[in-house]
């Protein structure tokens, strides 16, 4: 487990995550995430869940694809430094229907990722 501490707009959030990805500006994953959230020019965070189908023909949806985006004032998505990507569990279909949570990090925000010994192994400022 990793301890992830974020300080965004003066709010500190500390949580434990089994895994975390940091998609930096210029990476393919960063560009793909901007495409996914293209309906918002100023995303703060987003949750995405994939569609899950009952049948191989994909005609009977058990879980529709879902994308929820929360906006943040005074920022643009293209100004994000990295995007933090975490696993986001499906309440209805744990494991099979899990998605991602995307946290956009902008100038002035801080992120610290610590290992199980409490040592900081990654920092974004």
mmCIF file of N, CA and C in Angstrom:
data_model
loop_
_atom_site.group_PDB
_atom_site.id
_atom_site.type_symbol
_atom_site.label_atom_id
_atom_site.label_comp_id
_atom_site.label_asym_id
_atom_site.label_seq_id
_atom_site.Cartn_x
_atom_site.Cartn_y
_atom_site.Cartn_z
ATOM 1 N N UNK A 1 0.837 -1.188 0.000
ATOM 2 C CA UNK A 1 0.000 0.000 0.000
ATOM 3 C C UNK A 1 0.879 1.247 0.000
ATOM 4 N N UNK A 2 0.363 2.261 -0.641
ATOM 5 C CA UNK A 2 1.033 3.549 -0.681
ATOM 6 C C UNK A 2 0.167 4.567 0.047
ATOM 7 N N UNK A 3 0.796 5.462 0.766
ATOM 8 C CA UNK A 3 0.089 6.584 1.359
ATOM 9 C C UNK A 3 0.252 7.750 0.402
ATOM 10 N N UNK A 4 -0.870 8.350 0.022
ATOM 11 C CA UNK A 4 -0.851 9.465 -0.919
ATOM 12 C C UNK A 4 -1.397 10.695 -0.205
ATOM 13 N N UNK A 5 -0.588 11.730 -0.165
ATOM 14 C CA UNK A 5 -0.984 12.991 0.456
ATOM 15 C C UNK A 5 -1.054 14.049 -0.635
ATOM 16 N N UNK A 6 -2.222 14.674 -0.768
ATOM 17 C CA UNK A 6 -2.362 15.768 -1.727
ATOM 18 C C UNK A 6 -2.745 17.028 -0.973
ATOM 19 N N UNK A 7 -2.221 18.147 -1.438
ATOM 20 C CA UNK A 7 -2.616 19.457 -0.923
ATOM 21 C C UNK A 7 -3.066 20.252 -2.139
ATOM 22 N N UNK A 8 -4.381 20.460 -2.227
ATOM 23 C CA UNK A 8 -4.981 21.120 -3.384
ATOM 24 C C UNK A 8 -5.900 22.225 -2.889
ATOM 25 N N UNK A 9 -5.636 23.442 -3.332
ATOM 26 C CA UNK A 9 -6.438 24.602 -2.908
ATOM 27 C C UNK A 9 -6.513 24.713 -1.387
ATOM 28 N N UNK A 10 -5.417 24.416 -0.706
ATOM 29 C CA UNK A 10 -5.367 24.535 0.741
ATOM 30 C C UNK A 10 -6.013 23.395 1.500
ATOM 31 N N UNK A 11 -6.478 22.376 0.799
ATOM 32 C CA UNK A 11 -7.108 21.218 1.443
ATOM 33 C C UNK A 11 -6.153 20.032 1.370
ATOM 34 N N UNK A 12 -5.843 19.455 2.525
ATOM 35 C CA UNK A 12 -4.971 18.285 2.588
ATOM 36 C C UNK A 12 -5.822 17.022 2.629
ATOM 37 N N UNK A 13 -5.481 16.075 1.772
ATOM 38 C CA UNK A 13 -6.180 14.786 1.730
ATOM 39 C C UNK A 13 -5.120 13.692 1.817
ATOM 40 N N UNK A 14 -5.317 12.752 2.737
ATOM 41 C CA UNK A 14 -4.388 11.638 2.914
ATOM 42 C C UNK A 14 -5.185 10.341 2.802
ATOM 43 N N UNK A 15 -4.709 9.437 1.957
ATOM 44 C CA UNK A 15 -5.394 8.154 1.787
ATOM 45 C C UNK A 15 -4.372 7.070 1.475
ATOM 46 N N UNK A 16 -4.818 5.832 1.543
ATOM 47 C CA UNK A 16 -3.978 4.695 1.177
ATOM 48 C C UNK A 16 -4.471 4.142 -0.142
ATOM 49 N N UNK A 17 -3.539 3.799 -1.017
ATOM 50 C CA UNK A 17 -3.862 3.267 -2.334
ATOM 51 C C UNK A 17 -3.015 2.028 -2.595
ATOM 52 N N UNK A 18 -3.617 0.984 -3.187
ATOM 53 C CA UNK A 18 -2.816 -0.188 -3.541
ATOM 54 C C UNK A 18 -1.865 0.108 -4.696
ATOM 55 N N UNK A 19 -2.245 1.045 -5.552
ATOM 56 C CA UNK A 19 -1.372 1.452 -6.660
ATOM 57 C C UNK A 19 -1.730 2.875 -7.054
ATOM 58 N N UNK A 20 -0.806 3.531 -7.711
ATOM 59 C CA UNK A 20 -1.026 4.902 -8.172
ATOM 60 C C UNK A 20 -0.163 5.127 -9.404
ATOM 61 N N UNK A 21 -0.703 5.867 -10.345
ATOM 62 C CA UNK A 21 0.063 6.238 -11.541
ATOM 63 C C UNK A 21 0.112 7.754 -11.622
ATOM 64 N N UNK A 22 1.229 8.262 -12.088
ATOM 65 C CA UNK A 22 1.384 9.700 -12.291
ATOM 66 C C UNK A 22 1.663 9.914 -13.768
ATOM 67 N N UNK A 23 0.662 10.420 -14.475
ATOM 68 C CA UNK A 23 0.799 10.681 -15.913
ATOM 69 C C UNK A 23 1.246 12.126 -16.087
ATOM 70 N N UNK A 24 2.459 12.295 -16.526
ATOM 71 C CA UNK A 24 3.019 13.644 -16.674
ATOM 72 C C UNK A 24 2.681 14.232 -18.038
ATOM 73 N N UNK A 25 2.632 15.566 -18.071
ATOM 74 C CA UNK A 25 2.356 16.269 -19.328
ATOM 75 C C UNK A 25 3.347 15.799 -20.383
ATOM 76 N N UNK A 26 2.836 15.544 -21.574
ATOM 77 C CA UNK A 26 3.671 15.058 -22.662
ATOM 78 C C UNK A 26 3.607 13.552 -22.850
ATOM 79 N N UNK A 27 3.093 12.838 -21.850
ATOM 80 C CA UNK A 27 2.993 11.380 -21.980
ATOM 81 C C UNK A 27 1.717 11.002 -22.733
ATOM 82 N N UNK A 28 1.717 9.803 -23.288
ATOM 83 C CA UNK A 28 0.548 9.310 -24.024
ATOM 84 C C UNK A 28 -0.668 9.184 -23.097
ATOM 85 N N UNK A 29 -0.448 8.723 -21.878
ATOM 86 C CA UNK A 29 -1.551 8.569 -20.930
ATOM 87 C C UNK A 29 -2.147 9.916 -20.561
ATOM 88 N N UNK A 30 -1.310 10.927 -20.407
ATOM 89 C CA UNK A 30 -1.782 12.285 -20.122
ATOM 90 C C UNK A 30 -2.678 12.757 -21.264
ATOM 91 N N UNK A 31 -2.221 12.589 -22.494
ATOM 92 C CA UNK A 31 -3.001 13.003 -23.671
ATOM 93 C C UNK A 31 -4.308 12.223 -23.762
ATOM 94 N N UNK A 32 -4.268 10.923 -23.489
ATOM 95 C CA UNK A 32 -5.482 10.102 -23.525
ATOM 96 C C UNK A 32 -6.493 10.560 -22.478
ATOM 97 N N UNK A 33 -6.007 10.949 -21.306
ATOM 98 C CA UNK A 33 -6.905 11.416 -20.250
ATOM 99 C C UNK A 33 -7.547 12.741 -20.635
ATOM 100 N N UNK A 34 -6.786 13.630 -21.265
ATOM 101 C CA UNK A 34 -7.372 14.890 -21.735
ATOM 102 C C UNK A 34 -8.459 14.626 -22.773
ATOM 103 N N UNK A 35 -8.252 13.628 -23.626
ATOM 104 C CA UNK A 35 -9.284 13.263 -24.610
ATOM 105 C C UNK A 35 -10.531 12.738 -23.910
ATOM 106 N N UNK A 36 -10.332 11.915 -22.885
ATOM 107 C CA UNK A 36 -11.455 11.351 -22.142
ATOM 108 C C UNK A 36 -12.292 12.447 -21.480
ATOM 109 N N UNK A 37 -11.624 13.470 -20.958
ATOM 110 C CA UNK A 37 -12.311 14.539 -20.222
ATOM 111 C C UNK A 37 -12.491 15.796 -21.071
ATOM 112 N N UNK A 38 -12.509 15.646 -22.383
ATOM 113 C CA UNK A 38 -12.555 16.799 -23.289
ATOM 114 C C UNK A 38 -13.796 17.677 -23.115
ATOM 115 N N UNK A 39 -14.839 17.181 -22.464
ATOM 116 C CA UNK A 39 -16.046 17.986 -22.255
ATOM 117 C C UNK A 39 -15.855 19.049 -21.184
ATOM 118 N N UNK A 40 -14.738 19.012 -20.487
ATOM 119 C CA UNK A 40 -14.439 20.002 -19.456
ATOM 120 C C UNK A 40 -13.096 20.650 -19.762
ATOM 121 N N UNK A 41 -13.078 21.970 -19.777
ATOM 122 C CA UNK A 41 -11.824 22.687 -20.021
ATOM 123 C C UNK A 41 -11.054 22.926 -18.727
ATOM 124 N N UNK A 42 -11.704 22.664 -17.574
ATOM 125 C CA UNK A 42 -11.046 22.941 -16.295
ATOM 126 C C UNK A 42 -11.359 21.857 -15.259
ATOM 127 N N UNK A 43 -10.980 20.615 -15.545
ATOM 128 C CA UNK A 43 -11.310 19.537 -14.602
ATOM 129 C C UNK A 43 -10.471 19.581 -13.327
ATOM 130 N N UNK A 44 -11.131 19.294 -12.225
ATOM 131 C CA UNK A 44 -10.445 19.113 -10.951
ATOM 132 C C UNK A 44 -10.156 17.621 -10.791
ATOM 133 N N UNK A 45 -11.225 16.817 -10.887
ATOM 134 C CA UNK A 45 -11.069 15.369 -10.862
ATOM 135 C C UNK A 45 -12.169 14.735 -11.695
ATOM 136 N N UNK A 46 -11.973 13.469 -12.031
ATOM 137 C CA UNK A 46 -12.971 12.729 -12.806
ATOM 138 C C UNK A 46 -12.979 11.280 -12.343
ATOM 139 N N UNK A 47 -14.154 10.676 -12.425
ATOM 140 C CA UNK A 47 -14.324 9.245 -12.165
ATOM 141 C C UNK A 47 -14.818 8.603 -13.448
ATOM 142 N N UNK A 48 -14.219 7.476 -13.813
ATOM 143 C CA UNK A 48 -14.644 6.749 -15.014
ATOM 144 C C UNK A 48 -14.850 5.282 -14.673
ATOM 145 N N UNK A 49 -15.997 4.758 -15.106
ATOM 146 C CA UNK A 49 -16.288 3.326 -14.980
ATOM 147 C C UNK A 49 -16.581 2.781 -16.366
ATOM 148 N N UNK A 50 -16.048 1.613 -16.706
ATOM 149 C CA UNK A 50 -16.293 1.039 -18.035
ATOM 150 C C UNK A 50 -17.673 0.387 -18.113
ATOM 151 N N UNK A 51 -18.140 0.209 -19.323
ATOM 152 C CA UNK A 51 -19.375 -0.550 -19.537
ATOM 153 C C UNK A 51 -19.079 -2.030 -19.310
ATOM 154 N N UNK A 52 -20.019 -2.730 -18.687
ATOM 155 C CA UNK A 52 -19.917 -4.171 -18.457
ATOM 156 C C UNK A 52 -21.151 -4.808 -19.086
ATOM 157 N N UNK A 53 -20.917 -5.843 -19.879
ATOM 158 C CA UNK A 53 -22.026 -6.488 -20.585
ATOM 159 C C UNK A 53 -22.221 -7.914 -20.104
ATOM 160 N N UNK A 54 -23.479 -8.340 -20.134
ATOM 161 C CA UNK A 54 -23.859 -9.690 -19.730
ATOM 162 C C UNK A 54 -23.506 -10.715 -20.803
ATOM 163 N N UNK A 55 -23.537 -10.278 -22.061
ATOM 164 C CA UNK A 55 -23.364 -11.199 -23.184
ATOM 165 C C UNK A 55 -22.164 -10.810 -24.045
ATOM 166 N N UNK A 56 -21.579 -11.761 -24.764
ATOM 167 C CA UNK A 56 -20.416 -11.474 -25.611
ATOM 168 C C UNK A 56 -20.725 -10.511 -26.761
ATOM 169 N N UNK A 57 -21.990 -10.433 -27.166
ATOM 170 C CA UNK A 57 -22.372 -9.527 -28.257
ATOM 171 C C UNK A 57 -22.462 -8.079 -27.778
ATOM 172 N N UNK A 58 -22.354 -7.891 -26.473
ATOM 173 C CA UNK A 58 -22.395 -6.568 -25.844
ATOM 174 C C UNK A 58 -23.709 -5.843 -26.148
ATOM 175 N N UNK A 59 -24.822 -6.554 -25.963
ATOM 176 C CA UNK A 59 -26.137 -5.951 -26.168
ATOM 177 C C UNK A 59 -26.890 -5.755 -24.855
ATOM 178 N N UNK A 60 -26.507 -6.492 -23.815
ATOM 179 C CA UNK A 60 -27.199 -6.401 -22.524
ATOM 180 C C UNK A 60 -26.243 -5.809 -21.487
ATOM 181 N N UNK A 61 -26.372 -4.516 -21.268
ATOM 182 C CA UNK A 61 -25.473 -3.828 -20.342
ATOM 183 C C UNK A 61 -25.855 -4.108 -18.894
ATOM 184 N N UNK A 62 -24.869 -4.503 -18.119
ATOM 185 C CA UNK A 62 -25.039 -4.641 -16.675
ATOM 186 C C UNK A 62 -24.643 -3.342 -15.985
ATOM 187 N N UNK A 63 -23.674 -2.669 -16.573
ATOM 188 C CA UNK A 63 -23.194 -1.384 -16.064
ATOM 189 C C UNK A 63 -22.883 -0.515 -17.268
ATOM 190 N N UNK A 64 -23.522 0.632 -17.356
ATOM 191 C CA UNK A 64 -23.247 1.565 -18.449
ATOM 192 C C UNK A 64 -21.922 2.276 -18.177
ATOM 193 N N UNK A 65 -21.250 2.672 -19.252
ATOM 194 C CA UNK A 65 -20.044 3.478 -19.075
ATOM 195 C C UNK A 65 -20.446 4.779 -18.397
ATOM 196 N N UNK A 66 -19.629 5.204 -17.454
ATOM 197 C CA UNK A 66 -19.953 6.408 -16.698
ATOM 198 C C UNK A 66 -18.709 7.277 -16.560
ATOM 199 N N UNK A 67 -18.887 8.570 -16.772
ATOM 200 C CA UNK A 67 -17.811 9.542 -16.590
ATOM 201 C C UNK A 67 -18.391 10.737 -15.848
ATOM 202 N N UNK A 68 -17.842 11.020 -14.676
ATOM 203 C CA UNK A 68 -18.274 12.152 -13.868
ATOM 204 C C UNK A 68 -17.071 13.072 -13.712
ATOM 205 N N UNK A 69 -17.252 14.342 -14.058
ATOM 206 C CA UNK A 69 -16.151 15.308 -13.990
ATOM 207 C C UNK A 69 -16.551 16.462 -13.080
ATOM 208 N N UNK A 70 -15.672 16.818 -12.161
ATOM 209 C CA UNK A 70 -15.859 17.984 -11.313
ATOM 210 C C UNK A 70 -14.920 19.077 -11.809
ATOM 211 N N UNK A 71 -15.454 20.259 -12.035
ATOM 212 C CA UNK A 71 -14.644 21.367 -12.541
ATOM 213 C C UNK A 71 -14.003 22.158 -11.407
ATOM 214 N N UNK A 72 -12.957 22.871 -11.765
ATOM 215 C CA UNK A 72 -12.213 23.721 -10.834
ATOM 216 C C UNK A 72 -12.071 25.092 -11.477
ATOM 217 N N UNK A 73 -12.257 26.134 -10.718
ATOM 218 C CA UNK A 73 -12.168 27.481 -11.279
ATOM 219 C C UNK A 73 -10.715 27.910 -11.461
ATOM 220 N N UNK A 74 -10.511 28.794 -12.393
ATOM 221 C CA UNK A 74 -9.212 29.443 -12.635
ATOM 222 C C UNK A 74 -8.099 28.515 -13.114
ATOM 223 N N UNK A 75 -8.435 27.394 -13.748
ATOM 224 C CA UNK A 75 -7.422 26.506 -14.324
ATOM 225 C C UNK A 75 -7.890 26.028 -15.695
ATOM 226 N N UNK A 76 -6.944 25.559 -16.492
ATOM 227 C CA UNK A 76 -7.249 24.918 -17.770
ATOM 228 C C UNK A 76 -6.623 23.533 -17.761
ATOM 229 N N UNK A 77 -7.318 22.574 -18.363
ATOM 230 C CA UNK A 77 -6.814 21.197 -18.358
ATOM 231 C C UNK A 77 -5.410 21.085 -18.932
ATOM 232 N N UNK A 78 -5.108 21.892 -19.929
ATOM 233 C CA UNK A 78 -3.787 21.827 -20.560
ATOM 234 C C UNK A 78 -2.683 22.396 -19.664
ATOM 235 N N UNK A 79 -3.059 23.067 -18.562
ATOM 236 C CA UNK A 79 -2.078 23.587 -17.609
ATOM 237 C C UNK A 79 -1.737 22.577 -16.513
ATOM 238 N N UNK A 80 -2.401 21.435 -16.528
ATOM 239 C CA UNK A 80 -2.111 20.415 -15.511
ATOM 240 C C UNK A 80 -0.654 19.974 -15.647
ATOM 241 N N UNK A 81 -0.015 19.758 -14.516
ATOM 242 C CA UNK A 81 1.385 19.321 -14.515
ATOM 243 C C UNK A 81 1.416 17.809 -14.722
ATOM 244 N N UNK A 82 0.839 17.037 -13.782
ATOM 245 C CA UNK A 82 0.540 15.643 -14.089
ATOM 246 C C UNK A 82 -0.931 15.390 -13.778
ATOM 247 N N UNK A 83 -1.342 14.190 -14.059
ATOM 248 C CA UNK A 83 -2.655 13.697 -13.660
ATOM 249 C C UNK A 83 -2.402 12.441 -12.835
ATOM 250 N N UNK A 84 -2.932 12.428 -11.624
ATOM 251 C CA UNK A 84 -2.804 11.271 -10.750
ATOM 252 C C UNK A 84 -3.925 10.294 -11.111
ATOM 253 N N UNK A 85 -3.581 9.035 -11.332
ATOM 254 C CA UNK A 85 -4.569 8.024 -11.709
ATOM 255 C C UNK A 85 -4.578 6.928 -10.649
ATOM 256 N N UNK A 86 -5.769 6.700 -10.097
ATOM 257 C CA UNK A 86 -5.943 5.686 -9.065
ATOM 258 C C UNK A 86 -7.056 4.732 -9.477
ATOM 259 N N UNK A 87 -7.025 3.537 -8.936
ATOM 260 C CA UNK A 87 -8.111 2.592 -9.174
ATOM 261 C C UNK A 87 -9.381 3.129 -8.531
ATOM 262 N N UNK A 88 -10.512 2.936 -9.215
ATOM 263 C CA UNK A 88 -11.811 3.356 -8.696
ATOM 264 C C UNK A 88 -12.743 2.157 -8.759
ATOM 265 N N UNK A 89 -13.089 1.577 -7.605
ATOM 266 C CA UNK A 89 -13.871 0.340 -7.610
ATOM 267 C C UNK A 89 -15.334 0.558 -7.986
ATOM 268 N N UNK A 90 -15.860 -0.378 -8.723
ATOM 269 C CA UNK A 90 -17.283 -0.397 -9.041
ATOM 270 C C UNK A 90 -18.030 -0.950 -7.837
ATOM 271 N N UNK A 91 -19.064 -0.250 -7.392
ATOM 272 C CA UNK A 91 -19.852 -0.739 -6.263
ATOM 273 C C UNK A 91 -20.656 -1.975 -6.653
ATOM 274 N N UNK A 92 -21.140 -2.014 -7.891
ATOM 275 C CA UNK A 92 -21.996 -3.113 -8.333
ATOM 276 C C UNK A 92 -21.226 -4.328 -8.834
ATOM 277 N N UNK A 93 -20.044 -4.096 -9.425
ATOM 278 C CA UNK A 93 -19.270 -5.194 -10.016
ATOM 279 C C UNK A 93 -17.796 -5.079 -9.626
ATOM 280 N N UNK A 94 -17.487 -5.261 -8.333
ATOM 281 C CA UNK A 94 -16.097 -5.136 -7.898
ATOM 282 C C UNK A 94 -15.182 -6.076 -8.676
ATOM 283 N N UNK A 95 -14.063 -5.549 -9.076
ATOM 284 C CA UNK A 95 -13.086 -6.335 -9.844
ATOM 285 C C UNK A 95 -13.350 -6.260 -11.323
ATOM 286 N N UNK A 96 -14.514 -6.710 -11.755
ATOM 287 C CA UNK A 96 -14.831 -6.740 -13.190
ATOM 288 C C UNK A 96 -15.172 -5.363 -13.738
ATOM 289 N N UNK A 97 -15.798 -4.531 -12.921
ATOM 290 C CA UNK A 97 -16.258 -3.238 -13.426
ATOM 291 C C UNK A 97 -15.498 -2.054 -12.895
ATOM 292 N N UNK A 98 -14.284 -2.291 -12.405
ATOM 293 C CA UNK A 98 -13.513 -1.202 -11.819
ATOM 294 C C UNK A 98 -13.046 -0.216 -12.879
ATOM 295 N N UNK A 99 -12.940 1.026 -12.467
ATOM 296 C CA UNK A 99 -12.510 2.076 -13.374
ATOM 297 C C UNK A 99 -11.344 2.847 -12.795
ATOM 298 N N UNK A 100 -11.313 4.147 -13.091
ATOM 299 C CA UNK A 100 -10.206 4.999 -12.664
ATOM 300 C C UNK A 100 -10.725 6.310 -12.093
ATOM 301 N N UNK A 101 -9.941 6.855 -11.179
ATOM 302 C CA UNK A 101 -10.157 8.203 -10.672
ATOM 303 C C UNK A 101 -8.974 9.027 -11.148
ATOM 304 N N UNK A 102 -9.266 10.173 -11.744
ATOM 305 C CA UNK A 102 -8.233 11.059 -12.270
ATOM 306 C C UNK A 102 -8.229 12.347 -11.454
ATOM 307 N N UNK A 103 -7.095 12.690 -10.861
ATOM 308 C CA UNK A 103 -6.949 13.947 -10.133
ATOM 309 C C UNK A 103 -5.976 14.822 -10.913
ATOM 310 N N UNK A 104 -6.452 15.953 -11.387
ATOM 311 C CA UNK A 104 -5.616 16.880 -12.143
ATOM 312 C C UNK A 104 -4.839 17.745 -11.162
ATOM 313 N N UNK A 105 -3.526 17.806 -11.349
ATOM 314 C CA UNK A 105 -2.645 18.559 -10.465
ATOM 315 C C UNK A 105 -2.131 19.777 -11.227
ATOM 316 N N UNK A 106 -2.339 20.953 -10.625
ATOM 317 C CA UNK A 106 -1.944 22.211 -11.260
ATOM 318 C C UNK A 106 -0.848 22.894 -10.445
ATOM 319 N N UNK A 107 -0.256 23.933 -11.013
ATOM 320 C CA UNK A 107 0.791 24.692 -10.339
ATOM 321 C C UNK A 107 0.291 25.142 -8.965
ATOM 322 N N UNK A 108 1.100 24.927 -7.949
ATOM 323 C CA UNK A 108 0.725 25.283 -6.583
ATOM 324 C C UNK A 108 0.186 24.105 -5.785
ATOM 325 N N UNK A 109 -0.294 23.064 -6.466
ATOM 326 C CA UNK A 109 -0.747 21.846 -5.791
ATOM 327 C C UNK A 109 0.477 21.019 -5.395
ATOM 328 N N UNK A 110 0.291 20.137 -4.432
ATOM 329 C CA UNK A 110 1.381 19.269 -3.997
ATOM 330 C C UNK A 110 0.877 17.837 -3.850
ATOM 331 N N UNK A 111 1.714 16.890 -4.238
ATOM 332 C CA UNK A 111 1.393 15.466 -4.096
ATOM 333 C C UNK A 111 2.632 14.764 -3.552
ATOM 334 N N UNK A 112 2.419 13.924 -2.543
ATOM 335 C CA UNK A 112 3.496 13.121 -1.980
ATOM 336 C C UNK A 112 3.028 11.672 -1.936
ATOM 337 N N UNK A 113 3.844 10.774 -2.449
ATOM 338 C CA UNK A 113 3.550 9.342 -2.402
ATOM 339 C C UNK A 113 4.593 8.710 -1.494
ATOM 340 N N UNK A 114 4.105 8.000 -0.454
ATOM 341 C CA UNK A 114 5.005 7.391 0.516
ATOM 342 C C UNK A 114 4.843 5.876 0.526
ATOM 343 N N UNK A 115 5.941 5.179 0.742
ATOM 344 C CA UNK A 115 5.884 3.714 0.814
ATOM 345 C C UNK A 115 5.438 3.278 2.206
ATOM 346 N N UNK A 116 5.398 1.984 2.448
ATOM 347 C CA UNK A 116 4.903 1.450 3.723
ATOM 348 C C UNK A 116 5.785 1.829 4.911
ATOM 349 N N UNK A 117 7.014 2.270 4.649
ATOM 350 C CA UNK A 117 7.908 2.723 5.718
ATOM 351 C C UNK A 117 7.784 4.217 5.985
ATOM 352 N N UNK A 118 6.941 4.900 5.224
ATOM 353 C CA UNK A 118 6.748 6.332 5.415
ATOM 354 C C UNK A 118 7.718 7.198 4.638
ATOM 355 N N UNK A 119 8.576 6.587 3.836
ATOM 356 C CA UNK A 119 9.535 7.355 3.039
ATOM 357 C C UNK A 119 8.848 7.880 1.780
ATOM 358 N N UNK A 120 9.081 9.148 1.473
ATOM 359 C CA UNK A 120 8.524 9.737 0.258
ATOM 360 C C UNK A 120 9.275 9.177 -0.938
ATOM 361 N N UNK A 121 8.538 8.544 -1.849
ATOM 362 C CA UNK A 121 9.165 7.949 -3.028
ATOM 363 C C UNK A 121 8.847 8.728 -4.299
ATOM 364 N N UNK A 122 7.886 9.639 -4.210
ATOM 365 C CA UNK A 122 7.543 10.479 -5.366
ATOM 366 C C UNK A 122 6.921 11.757 -4.829
ATOM 367 N N UNK A 123 7.293 12.884 -5.416
ATOM 368 C CA UNK A 123 6.710 14.168 -5.029
ATOM 369 C C UNK A 123 6.460 14.992 -6.282
ATOM 370 N N UNK A 124 5.331 15.676 -6.286
ATOM 371 C CA UNK A 124 4.983 16.582 -7.382
ATOM 372 C C UNK A 124 4.598 17.901 -6.742
ATOM 373 N N UNK A 125 5.282 18.970 -7.153
ATOM 374 C CA UNK A 125 4.990 20.304 -6.600
ATOM 375 C C UNK A 125 4.876 21.293 -7.726
#
